[in-house]
Amino acid sequence: MTQAVPKLLTFDDFITKYGDNERYELIDGELIDMEPTGPHEEVSAFILRKVNVEIDRLSLDWFTPTRCLIKPLGTTTAFRPDVVVLDKAALKNELLWQDEPVITLGTSVKLVVEVVSTNWQNDYARKVEDYSAIGIPEYWIVDYLGLGGRDYIGNPKQPTVSIYQLSSDGNRYQKPAQFRGSERIISPTFQELQLTAAQIFATY
């Protein structure tokens, strides 16, 4: 007995069928169900609110779109980050932005945040690789349930915020800084942000 191989989607197919559906993203042509839960959305919303307060306080020409895809050029991949901070001035260089909320250049992005779901491997492996490759300067993985593998968050596993920053040559992420409990999160992008890991984890 044979099983049918799922048909891979093109990027255009994905946009047409699932572009407005926040449940799905695309990796190498494969439709990925991000399996969001209520607590996941609570954590995402809390971080979004804190980041927006800081953008407003500093009068930055940045914003956090309610819907946005990040598409590495030349791929059939489209990530849908939980929180993304965009530089409004840089959008003039984006090829797709005027027609679709799609980002292809790391220079347009100040910060990406992924809140971990059960498919945590994508956040810790694939997205680390692709976000660094397109030059996104800062990437948070917010693992509020401590789901990630021990190689990523240690043993015993516990809720952890991992912050990845591009190396000086801009080609890869350095070893992440990790924050737990009452430790204040140190963000290269928002250096005055007053936020602890415990505050994030207490939101759900």
Coordinates of N, CA and C in Angstrom, one line a residue:
M1 N 0.9 -1.2 0.0 CA 0.0 0.0 0.0 C 0.9 1.2 0.0
T2 N 0.6 2.2 -0.9 CA 1.4 3.4 -1.0 C 0.6 4.6 -0.5
Q3 N 1.3 5.6 0.0 CA 0.7 6.8 0.4 C 1.0 7.9 -0.6
A4 N 0.0 8.7 -0.8 CA 0.2 9.9 -1.8 C 1.1 10.9 -1.1
V5 N 2.1 11.4 -1.9 CA 3.0 12.4 -1.5 C 2.2 13.7 -1.5
P6 N 2.2 14.5 -0.4 CA 1.5 15.8 -0.5 C 2.1 16.7 -1.6
K7 N 1.2 17.4 -2.3 CA 1.7 18.3 -3.4 C 2.3 19.5 -2.7
L8 N 3.5 19.9 -3.2 CA 4.2 21.1 -2.7 C 3.5 22.3 -3.4
L9 N 3.5 23.4 -2.6 CA 2.9 24.6 -3.0 C 4.0 25.6 -3.5
T10 N 3.6 26.3 -4.6 CA 4.5 27.5 -4.9 C 4.2 28.6 -4.0
F11 N 5.0 29.6 -3.9 CA 4.8 30.8 -3.1 C 3.5 31.5 -3.5
D12 N 3.3 31.6 -4.8 CA 2.0 32.2 -5.3 C 0.8 31.5 -4.9
D13 N 0.9 30.1 -5.0 CA -0.3 29.3 -4.5 C -0.5 29.5 -3.0
F14 N 0.5 29.6 -2.2 CA 0.4 29.8 -0.8 C -0.3 31.1 -0.5
I15 N 0.1 32.2 -1.2 CA -0.4 33.5 -1.0 C -1.9 33.5 -1.4
T16 N -2.2 32.9 -2.5 CA -3.6 32.8 -2.9 C -4.5 32.1 -2.0
K17 N -4.1 30.9 -1.5 CA -4.9 30.0 -0.7 C -4.8 30.3 0.8
Y18 N -3.7 30.8 1.3 CA -3.4 30.9 2.7 C -2.8 32.2 3.2
G19 N -2.7 33.1 2.3 CA -2.1 34.4 2.6 C -2.7 35.1 3.8
D20 N -4.0 35.0 3.9 CA -4.8 35.7 5.0 C -5.0 34.8 6.2
N21 N -4.6 33.6 6.2 CA -4.8 32.6 7.2 C -3.6 32.6 8.1
E22 N -3.7 33.1 9.3 CA -2.6 33.3 10.2 C -2.1 31.9 10.8
R23 N -2.8 30.9 10.5 CA -2.5 29.6 11.1 C -1.3 28.9 10.4
Y24 N -1.1 29.3 9.1 CA -0.2 28.6 8.3 C 1.0 29.4 7.8
E25 N 2.1 28.7 7.6 CA 3.3 29.3 6.9 C 3.8 28.2 5.9
L26 N 4.8 28.6 5.1 CA 5.3 27.7 4.1 C 6.8 27.5 4.3
I27 N 7.2 26.2 4.3 CA 8.7 25.9 4.3 C 9.0 24.9 3.2
D28 N 9.8 25.3 2.3 CA 10.2 24.5 1.2 C 9.0 23.9 0.4
G29 N 8.0 24.8 0.3 CA 6.8 24.3 -0.5 C 5.8 23.5 0.3
E30 N 6.2 23.2 1.6 CA 5.3 22.4 2.4 C 4.5 23.3 3.3
L31 N 3.2 23.1 3.4 CA 2.3 23.9 4.2 C 2.5 23.4 5.7
I32 N 2.8 24.4 6.6 CA 3.0 24.1 8.0 C 1.9 24.7 8.8
D33 N 1.3 23.9 9.6 CA 0.3 24.3 10.6 C 1.0 24.7 11.8
M34 N 0.9 26.0 12.2 CA 1.7 26.5 13.3 C 1.1 26.2 14.7
E35 N -0.1 25.6 14.6 CA -0.8 25.1 15.9 C -0.8 26.1 17.0
P36 N -1.4 27.3 16.7 CA -1.4 28.3 17.8 C -2.5 27.9 18.9
T37 N -2.2 28.3 20.1 CA -3.1 28.0 21.2 C -3.4 29.4 21.8
G38 N -4.4 29.4 22.7 CA -4.8 30.6 23.4 C -3.6 31.2 24.2
P39 N -2.9 30.4 25.0 CA -1.7 30.9 25.8 C -0.6 31.4 24.8
H40 N -0.4 30.8 23.7 CA 0.6 31.2 22.7 C 0.2 32.6 22.3
E41 N -1.1 32.9 22.0 CA -1.5 34.2 21.6 C -1.4 35.2 22.7
E42 N -1.6 34.8 23.9 CA -1.5 35.8 25.0 C 0.0 36.2 25.2
V43 N 0.9 35.3 25.1 CA 2.3 35.6 25.2 C 2.7 36.6 24.0
S44 N 2.3 36.2 22.8 CA 2.6 37.0 21.6 C 2.1 38.5 21.8
A45 N 0.9 38.6 22.2 CA 0.2 39.9 22.4 C 0.9 40.7 23.4
F46 N 1.4 40.1 24.5 CA 2.1 40.8 25.6 C 3.4 41.4 25.1
I47 N 4.2 40.6 24.3 CA 5.4 41.1 23.8 C 5.2 42.2 22.8
L48 N 4.2 42.0 21.9 CA 3.8 43.0 21.0 C 3.5 44.4 21.6
R49 N 2.8 44.3 22.7 CA 2.4 45.5 23.4 C 3.6 46.2 24.0
K50 N 4.5 45.4 24.6 CA 5.7 46.0 25.2 C 6.6 46.6 24.2
V51 N 6.8 46.0 23.0 CA 7.6 46.5 22.0 C 7.0 47.8 21.4
N52 N 5.7 47.8 21.2 CA 5.1 49.0 20.7 C 5.2 50.2 21.6
V53 N 5.1 50.0 22.9 CA 5.3 51.0 23.9 C 6.7 51.6 23.8
E54 N 7.7 50.8 23.6 CA 9.0 51.3 23.5 C 9.3 52.0 22.1
I55 N 8.7 51.5 21.1 CA 8.8 52.3 19.8 C 8.2 53.7 19.9
D56 N 7.0 53.7 20.6 CA 6.3 55.0 20.8 C 7.1 55.9 21.7
R57 N 7.7 55.4 22.8 CA 8.4 56.2 23.7 C 9.7 56.8 23.1
L58 N 10.3 56.1 22.2 CA 11.5 56.5 21.6 C 11.3 57.3 20.2
S59 N 10.0 57.4 19.9 CA 9.6 58.1 18.6 C 10.3 57.6 17.4
L60 N 10.4 56.3 17.3 CA 11.0 55.6 16.2 C 10.1 55.5 15.0
D61 N 10.7 55.5 13.8 CA 9.9 55.4 12.6 C 9.8 53.9 12.2
W62 N 9.4 53.1 13.2 CA 9.2 51.7 13.0 C 7.8 51.3 13.3
F63 N 7.4 50.1 12.9 CA 6.0 49.7 13.3 C 6.0 48.1 13.3
T64 N 4.9 47.6 13.9 CA 4.7 46.2 14.0 C 3.4 45.8 13.2
P65 N 3.6 45.3 12.0 CA 2.4 44.9 11.2 C 1.6 43.8 11.8
T66 N 0.3 43.9 11.6 CA -0.6 42.9 12.2 C -0.5 41.6 11.3
R67 N -0.2 41.7 10.1 CA 0.0 40.5 9.2 C 1.3 40.8 8.4
C68 N 2.2 39.8 8.4 CA 3.4 40.0 7.6 C 4.0 38.6 7.4
L69 N 4.6 38.4 6.2 CA 5.3 37.2 5.8 C 6.7 37.6 5.5
I70 N 7.7 36.7 5.9 CA 9.1 36.9 5.6 C 9.5 35.8 4.6
K71 N 9.9 36.2 3.4 CA 10.2 35.3 2.4 C 11.6 35.4 1.9
P72 N 12.5 34.5 2.3 CA 13.9 34.5 1.8 C 13.8 34.4 0.2
L73 N 14.5 35.3 -0.5 CA 14.5 35.3 -1.9 C 15.0 34.0 -2.5
G74 N 14.3 33.6 -3.6 CA 14.8 32.4 -4.3 C 14.3 31.1 -3.6
T75 N 13.4 31.2 -2.7 CA 12.9 30.0 -2.0 C 11.4 29.9 -2.1
T76 N 10.9 28.7 -1.8 CA 9.4 28.5 -1.6 C 9.1 28.4 -0.2
T77 N 9.6 29.4 0.6 CA 9.4 29.5 2.0 C 8.8 30.9 2.4
A78 N 7.9 30.9 3.3 CA 7.3 32.1 3.8 C 7.0 32.0 5.2
F79 N 7.8 32.6 6.1 CA 7.6 32.5 7.5 C 6.6 33.6 8.0
R80 N 5.8 33.3 9.0 CA 4.8 34.2 9.5 C 5.2 34.4 11.0
P81 N 6.1 35.4 11.3 CA 6.5 35.6 12.7 C 5.4 36.0 13.6
D82 N 5.5 35.7 14.9 CA 4.6 36.1 15.9 C 4.6 37.6 16.1
V83 N 5.8 38.2 16.1 CA 6.0 39.6 16.2 C 7.2 40.0 15.3
V84 N 7.0 41.1 14.5 CA 8.0 41.6 13.7 C 8.0 43.1 13.7
V85 N 9.2 43.7 13.9 CA 9.4 45.1 13.9 C 10.0 45.6 12.6
L86 N 9.3 46.4 11.8 CA 9.8 46.9 10.5 C 10.3 48.3 10.6
D87 N 11.3 48.6 9.8 CA 11.8 50.0 9.6 C 11.0 50.6 8.4
K88 N 10.1 51.5 8.7 CA 9.3 52.1 7.6 C 10.1 52.6 6.5
A89 N 11.2 53.3 6.8 CA 12.0 53.9 5.7 C 12.6 52.9 4.7
A90 N 12.8 51.7 5.2 CA 13.5 50.7 4.4 C 12.5 50.0 3.4
L91 N 11.2 50.2 3.6 CA 10.3 49.4 2.8 C 10.3 49.8 1.3
K92 N 10.9 51.0 1.0 CA 11.0 51.4 -0.4 C 11.8 50.4 -1.2
N93 N 12.6 49.6 -0.6 CA 13.5 48.7 -1.3 C 12.8 47.3 -1.4
E94 N 11.7 47.1 -0.8 CA 11.0 45.8 -0.8 C 10.2 45.6 -2.2
L95 N 10.5 44.5 -2.8 CA 9.9 44.3 -4.1 C 8.5 44.0 -4.1
L96 N 8.0 43.4 -3.0 CA 6.6 42.9 -3.0 C 5.7 43.7 -2.1
W97 N 6.2 44.6 -1.3 CA 5.4 45.2 -0.2 C 4.2 46.0 -0.7
Q98 N 4.3 46.6 -1.9 CA 3.2 47.5 -2.4 C 2.0 46.6 -2.7
D99 N 2.2 45.3 -3.0 CA 1.1 44.5 -3.4 C 0.7 43.5 -2.3
E100 N 1.7 43.0 -1.5 CA 1.4 42.1 -0.4 C 2.3 42.4 0.8
P101 N 1.8 42.1 2.0 CA 2.7 42.4 3.2 C 3.8 41.3 3.3
V102 N 4.7 41.3 2.4 CA 5.8 40.3 2.3 C 7.1 41.0 2.3
I103 N 8.0 40.6 3.2 CA 9.3 41.1 3.4 C 10.4 40.1 2.9
T104 N 11.3 40.6 2.1 CA 12.3 39.8 1.5 C 13.8 40.2 1.9
L105 N 13.9 41.4 2.6 CA 15.2 41.9 2.9 C 15.4 42.0 4.4
G106 N 16.5 41.5 4.9 CA 16.7 41.7 6.3 C 16.9 43.1 6.8
T107 N 17.3 44.0 5.9 CA 17.5 45.4 6.2 C 16.2 46.1 6.5
S108 N 15.1 45.5 6.2 CA 13.8 46.1 6.5 C 13.3 45.7 7.9
V109 N 14.0 44.7 8.6 CA 13.5 44.2 9.8 C 14.5 44.6 11.0
K110 N 13.9 45.0 12.0 CA 14.7 45.3 13.2 C 14.7 44.2 14.2
L111 N 13.6 43.5 14.3 CA 13.5 42.4 15.3 C 12.4 41.4 14.9
V112 N 12.6 40.2 15.1 CA 11.6 39.1 14.9 C 11.5 38.3 16.2
V113 N 10.3 38.0 16.5 CA 10.0 37.2 17.7 C 9.2 36.0 17.3
E114 N 9.6 34.8 17.7 CA 8.8 33.6 17.5 C 8.5 33.0 18.9
V115 N 7.2 32.8 19.1 CA 6.8 32.2 20.4 C 6.6 30.7 20.1
V116 N 7.3 29.8 20.8 CA 7.4 28.4 20.5 C 6.1 27.7 20.6
S117 N 5.8 26.9 19.6 CA 4.6 25.9 19.7 C 5.2 24.5 19.7
T118 N 4.4 23.5 19.4 CA 4.8 22.1 19.5 C 5.8 21.8 18.4
N119 N 5.8 22.6 17.3 CA 6.8 22.4 16.2 C 8.0 23.3 16.4
W120 N 8.6 23.1 17.6 CA 9.7 24.0 18.0 C 10.9 23.8 17.2
Q121 N 11.1 22.7 16.5 CA 12.3 22.5 15.7 C 12.4 23.6 14.6
N122 N 11.3 24.0 14.1 CA 11.4 25.1 13.1 C 12.0 26.4 13.6
D123 N 11.6 26.7 14.8 CA 12.0 28.0 15.5 C 13.5 27.9 15.8
Y124 N 14.0 26.8 16.3 CA 15.3 26.7 16.8 C 16.4 26.3 15.7
A125 N 15.9 25.7 14.7 CA 16.9 25.3 13.6 C 16.6 26.0 12.3
R126 N 15.5 25.8 11.6 CA 15.3 26.3 10.3 C 15.3 27.9 10.3
K127 N 14.6 28.4 11.3 CA 14.4 29.9 11.2 C 15.7 30.6 11.7
V128 N 16.5 30.0 12.6 CA 17.8 30.5 12.9 C 18.6 30.6 11.7
E129 N 18.6 29.6 10.9 CA 19.4 29.6 9.6 C 18.9 30.6 8.6
D130 N 17.6 30.6 8.4 CA 17.1 31.5 7.3 C 17.1 33.0 7.8
Y131 N 16.7 33.3 9.0 CA 16.7 34.7 9.4 C 18.1 35.3 9.5
S132 N 19.1 34.5 9.8 CA 20.5 35.0 9.8 C 21.0 35.1 8.4
A133 N 20.6 34.2 7.5 CA 21.0 34.3 6.1 C 20.5 35.6 5.4
I134 N 19.3 36.0 5.7 CA 18.8 37.2 5.0 C 19.2 38.5 5.8
G135 N 19.9 38.3 7.0 CA 20.4 39.5 7.7 C 19.5 40.2 8.7
I136 N 18.6 39.4 9.3 CA 17.7 40.0 10.3 C 18.6 40.1 11.6
P137 N 18.8 41.3 12.1 CA 19.8 41.6 13.1 C 19.5 40.9 14.5
E138 N 18.2 40.8 14.8 CA 17.9 40.2 16.2 C 16.7 39.3 16.1
Y139 N 16.8 38.2 16.7 CA 15.8 37.1 16.7 C 15.6 36.6 18.1
W140 N 14.3 36.7 18.6 CA 14.0 36.1 19.9 C 13.2 34.8 19.7
I141 N 13.6 33.8 20.4 CA 12.7 32.6 20.6 C 12.2 32.6 22.0
V142 N 10.9 32.7 22.1 CA 10.3 32.7 23.4 C 9.6 31.4 23.7
D143 N 10.3 30.6 24.5 CA 9.9 29.2 24.8 C 9.2 29.2 26.1
Y144 N 8.0 29.6 26.2 CA 7.3 29.8 27.5 C 6.9 28.5 28.2
L145 N 6.9 27.4 27.5 CA 6.6 26.1 28.1 C 7.9 25.2 28.2
G146 N 9.0 25.7 27.8 CA 10.3 24.9 27.8 C 10.2 23.7 27.0
L147 N 9.7 23.8 25.7 CA 9.5 22.7 24.8 C 10.7 22.3 24.0
G148 N 11.6 23.3 23.8 CA 12.8 23.1 23.0 C 13.7 21.9 23.5
G149 N 14.5 21.4 22.6 CA 15.4 20.3 22.9 C 16.4 20.8 23.9
R150 N 17.0 19.8 24.7 CA 18.0 20.1 25.7 C 19.3 20.8 25.1
D151 N 19.5 20.5 23.8 CA 20.7 21.1 23.2 C 20.5 22.6 23.0
Y152 N 19.2 23.0 23.0 CA 18.9 24.5 22.8 C 18.6 25.2 24.1
I153 N 18.0 24.6 25.1 CA 17.6 25.3 26.3 C 18.2 24.7 27.6
G154 N 19.0 23.7 27.5 CA 19.7 23.1 28.6 C 18.9 22.0 29.3
N155 N 19.5 21.4 30.3 CA 18.9 20.3 31.1 C 19.1 20.6 32.6
P156 N 18.0 20.6 33.4 CA 16.6 20.4 33.0 C 16.0 21.5 32.1
K157 N 15.1 21.1 31.3 CA 14.5 22.1 30.4 C 13.6 23.0 31.2
Q158 N 13.6 24.3 30.9 CA 12.7 25.2 31.6 C 12.4 26.4 30.6
P159 N 11.3 27.1 30.9 CA 11.0 28.3 30.1 C 12.2 29.2 29.9
T160 N 12.4 29.6 28.6 CA 13.6 30.3 28.3 C 13.3 31.3 27.2
V161 N 13.9 32.5 27.2 CA 13.9 33.4 26.1 C 15.4 33.4 25.6
S162 N 15.5 33.0 24.3 CA 16.8 33.0 23.6 C 16.9 34.2 22.6
I163 N 17.9 35.0 22.7 CA 18.0 36.1 21.8 C 19.3 35.9 21.0
Y164 N 19.1 35.9 19.7 CA 20.1 35.7 18.7 C 20.5 37.0 18.1
Q165 N 21.8 37.3 17.9 CA 22.2 38.6 17.3 C 23.2 38.2 16.2
L166 N 23.2 39.0 15.1 CA 24.1 38.7 14.0 C 25.6 39.0 14.5
S167 N 26.5 38.2 14.0 CA 27.9 38.4 14.2 C 28.4 39.6 13.5
S168 N 29.6 40.0 13.8 CA 30.1 41.3 13.2 C 30.2 41.2 11.7
D169 N 30.4 40.0 11.1 CA 30.4 39.9 9.7 C 29.1 39.9 9.1
G170 N 28.0 39.8 9.9 CA 26.7 39.8 9.4 C 26.2 38.5 8.7
N171 N 27.0 37.4 8.8 CA 26.7 36.2 8.1 C 26.0 35.1 8.9
R172 N 26.1 35.2 10.2 CA 25.5 34.2 11.1 C 25.1 34.7 12.4
Y173 N 24.3 34.0 13.2 CA 24.0 34.4 14.5 C 25.1 33.9 15.5
Q174 N 25.4 34.7 16.5 CA 26.2 34.3 17.6 C 25.5 33.4 18.5
K175 N 26.2 32.7 19.4 CA 25.5 31.9 20.4 C 24.5 32.8 21.2
P176 N 23.3 32.3 21.3 CA 22.3 33.2 21.9 C 22.5 33.5 23.4
A177 N 22.1 34.7 23.7 CA 22.0 35.1 25.1 C 20.6 34.5 25.6
Q178 N 20.6 33.9 26.8 CA 19.4 33.3 27.3 C 19.0 33.8 28.7
F179 N 17.7 34.0 28.8 CA 17.1 34.6 30.0 C 16.0 33.8 30.6
R180 N 16.0 33.7 31.9 CA 15.0 32.9 32.6 C 14.7 33.6 33.9
G181 N 13.5 33.3 34.5 CA 13.1 33.8 35.8 C 13.1 35.4 35.8
S182 N 13.7 35.9 36.8 CA 13.7 37.4 37.0 C 14.8 38.1 36.3
E183 N 15.5 37.4 35.4 CA 16.6 38.1 34.7 C 16.0 39.1 33.7
R184 N 16.5 40.3 33.6 CA 16.0 41.3 32.7 C 16.5 41.0 31.3
I185 N 15.6 41.0 30.3 CA 16.0 40.7 29.0 C 16.9 41.8 28.4
I186 N 18.0 41.5 27.8 CA 18.9 42.4 27.2 C 18.7 42.3 25.7
S187 N 18.1 43.4 25.1 CA 17.8 43.4 23.7 C 18.8 44.4 23.0
P188 N 19.6 44.0 22.0 CA 20.4 44.9 21.3 C 19.6 46.0 20.6
T189 N 18.4 45.7 20.2 CA 17.6 46.7 19.5 C 16.9 47.7 20.4
F190 N 16.4 47.1 21.5 CA 15.7 48.0 22.5 C 16.5 47.9 23.8
Q191 N 17.5 48.6 23.9 CA 18.5 48.5 25.0 C 17.9 49.0 26.3
E192 N 16.9 49.8 26.3 CA 16.3 50.3 27.6 C 15.0 49.6 28.0
L193 N 14.7 48.5 27.3 CA 13.5 47.8 27.5 C 13.5 47.2 29.0
Q194 N 12.5 47.5 29.7 CA 12.4 47.0 31.1 C 11.4 45.8 31.1
L195 N 12.0 44.6 30.9 CA 11.1 43.4 30.8 C 12.0 42.2 31.2
T196 N 11.3 41.4 32.0 CA 12.0 40.1 32.5 C 11.3 38.9 31.9
A197 N 12.1 37.8 31.8 CA 11.5 36.6 31.3 C 10.3 36.2 32.1
A198 N 10.4 36.4 33.5 CA 9.2 36.0 34.3 C 8.0 36.7 34.0
Q199 N 8.1 38.0 33.6 CA 6.9 38.8 33.2 C 6.3 38.2 32.0
I200 N 7.1 37.8 31.0 CA 6.5 37.2 29.8 C 5.8 35.9 30.1
F201 N 6.5 35.1 30.9 CA 5.9 33.7 31.2 C 4.7 33.8 32.1
A202 N 4.5 34.9 32.8 CA 3.3 35.0 33.7 C 2.1 35.5 33.0
T203 N 2.2 35.7 31.7 CA 1.0 36.4 31.0 C 0.0 35.4 30.5
Y204 N 0.2 34.1 30.7 CA -0.8 33.1 30.2 C -1.4 32.3 31.4

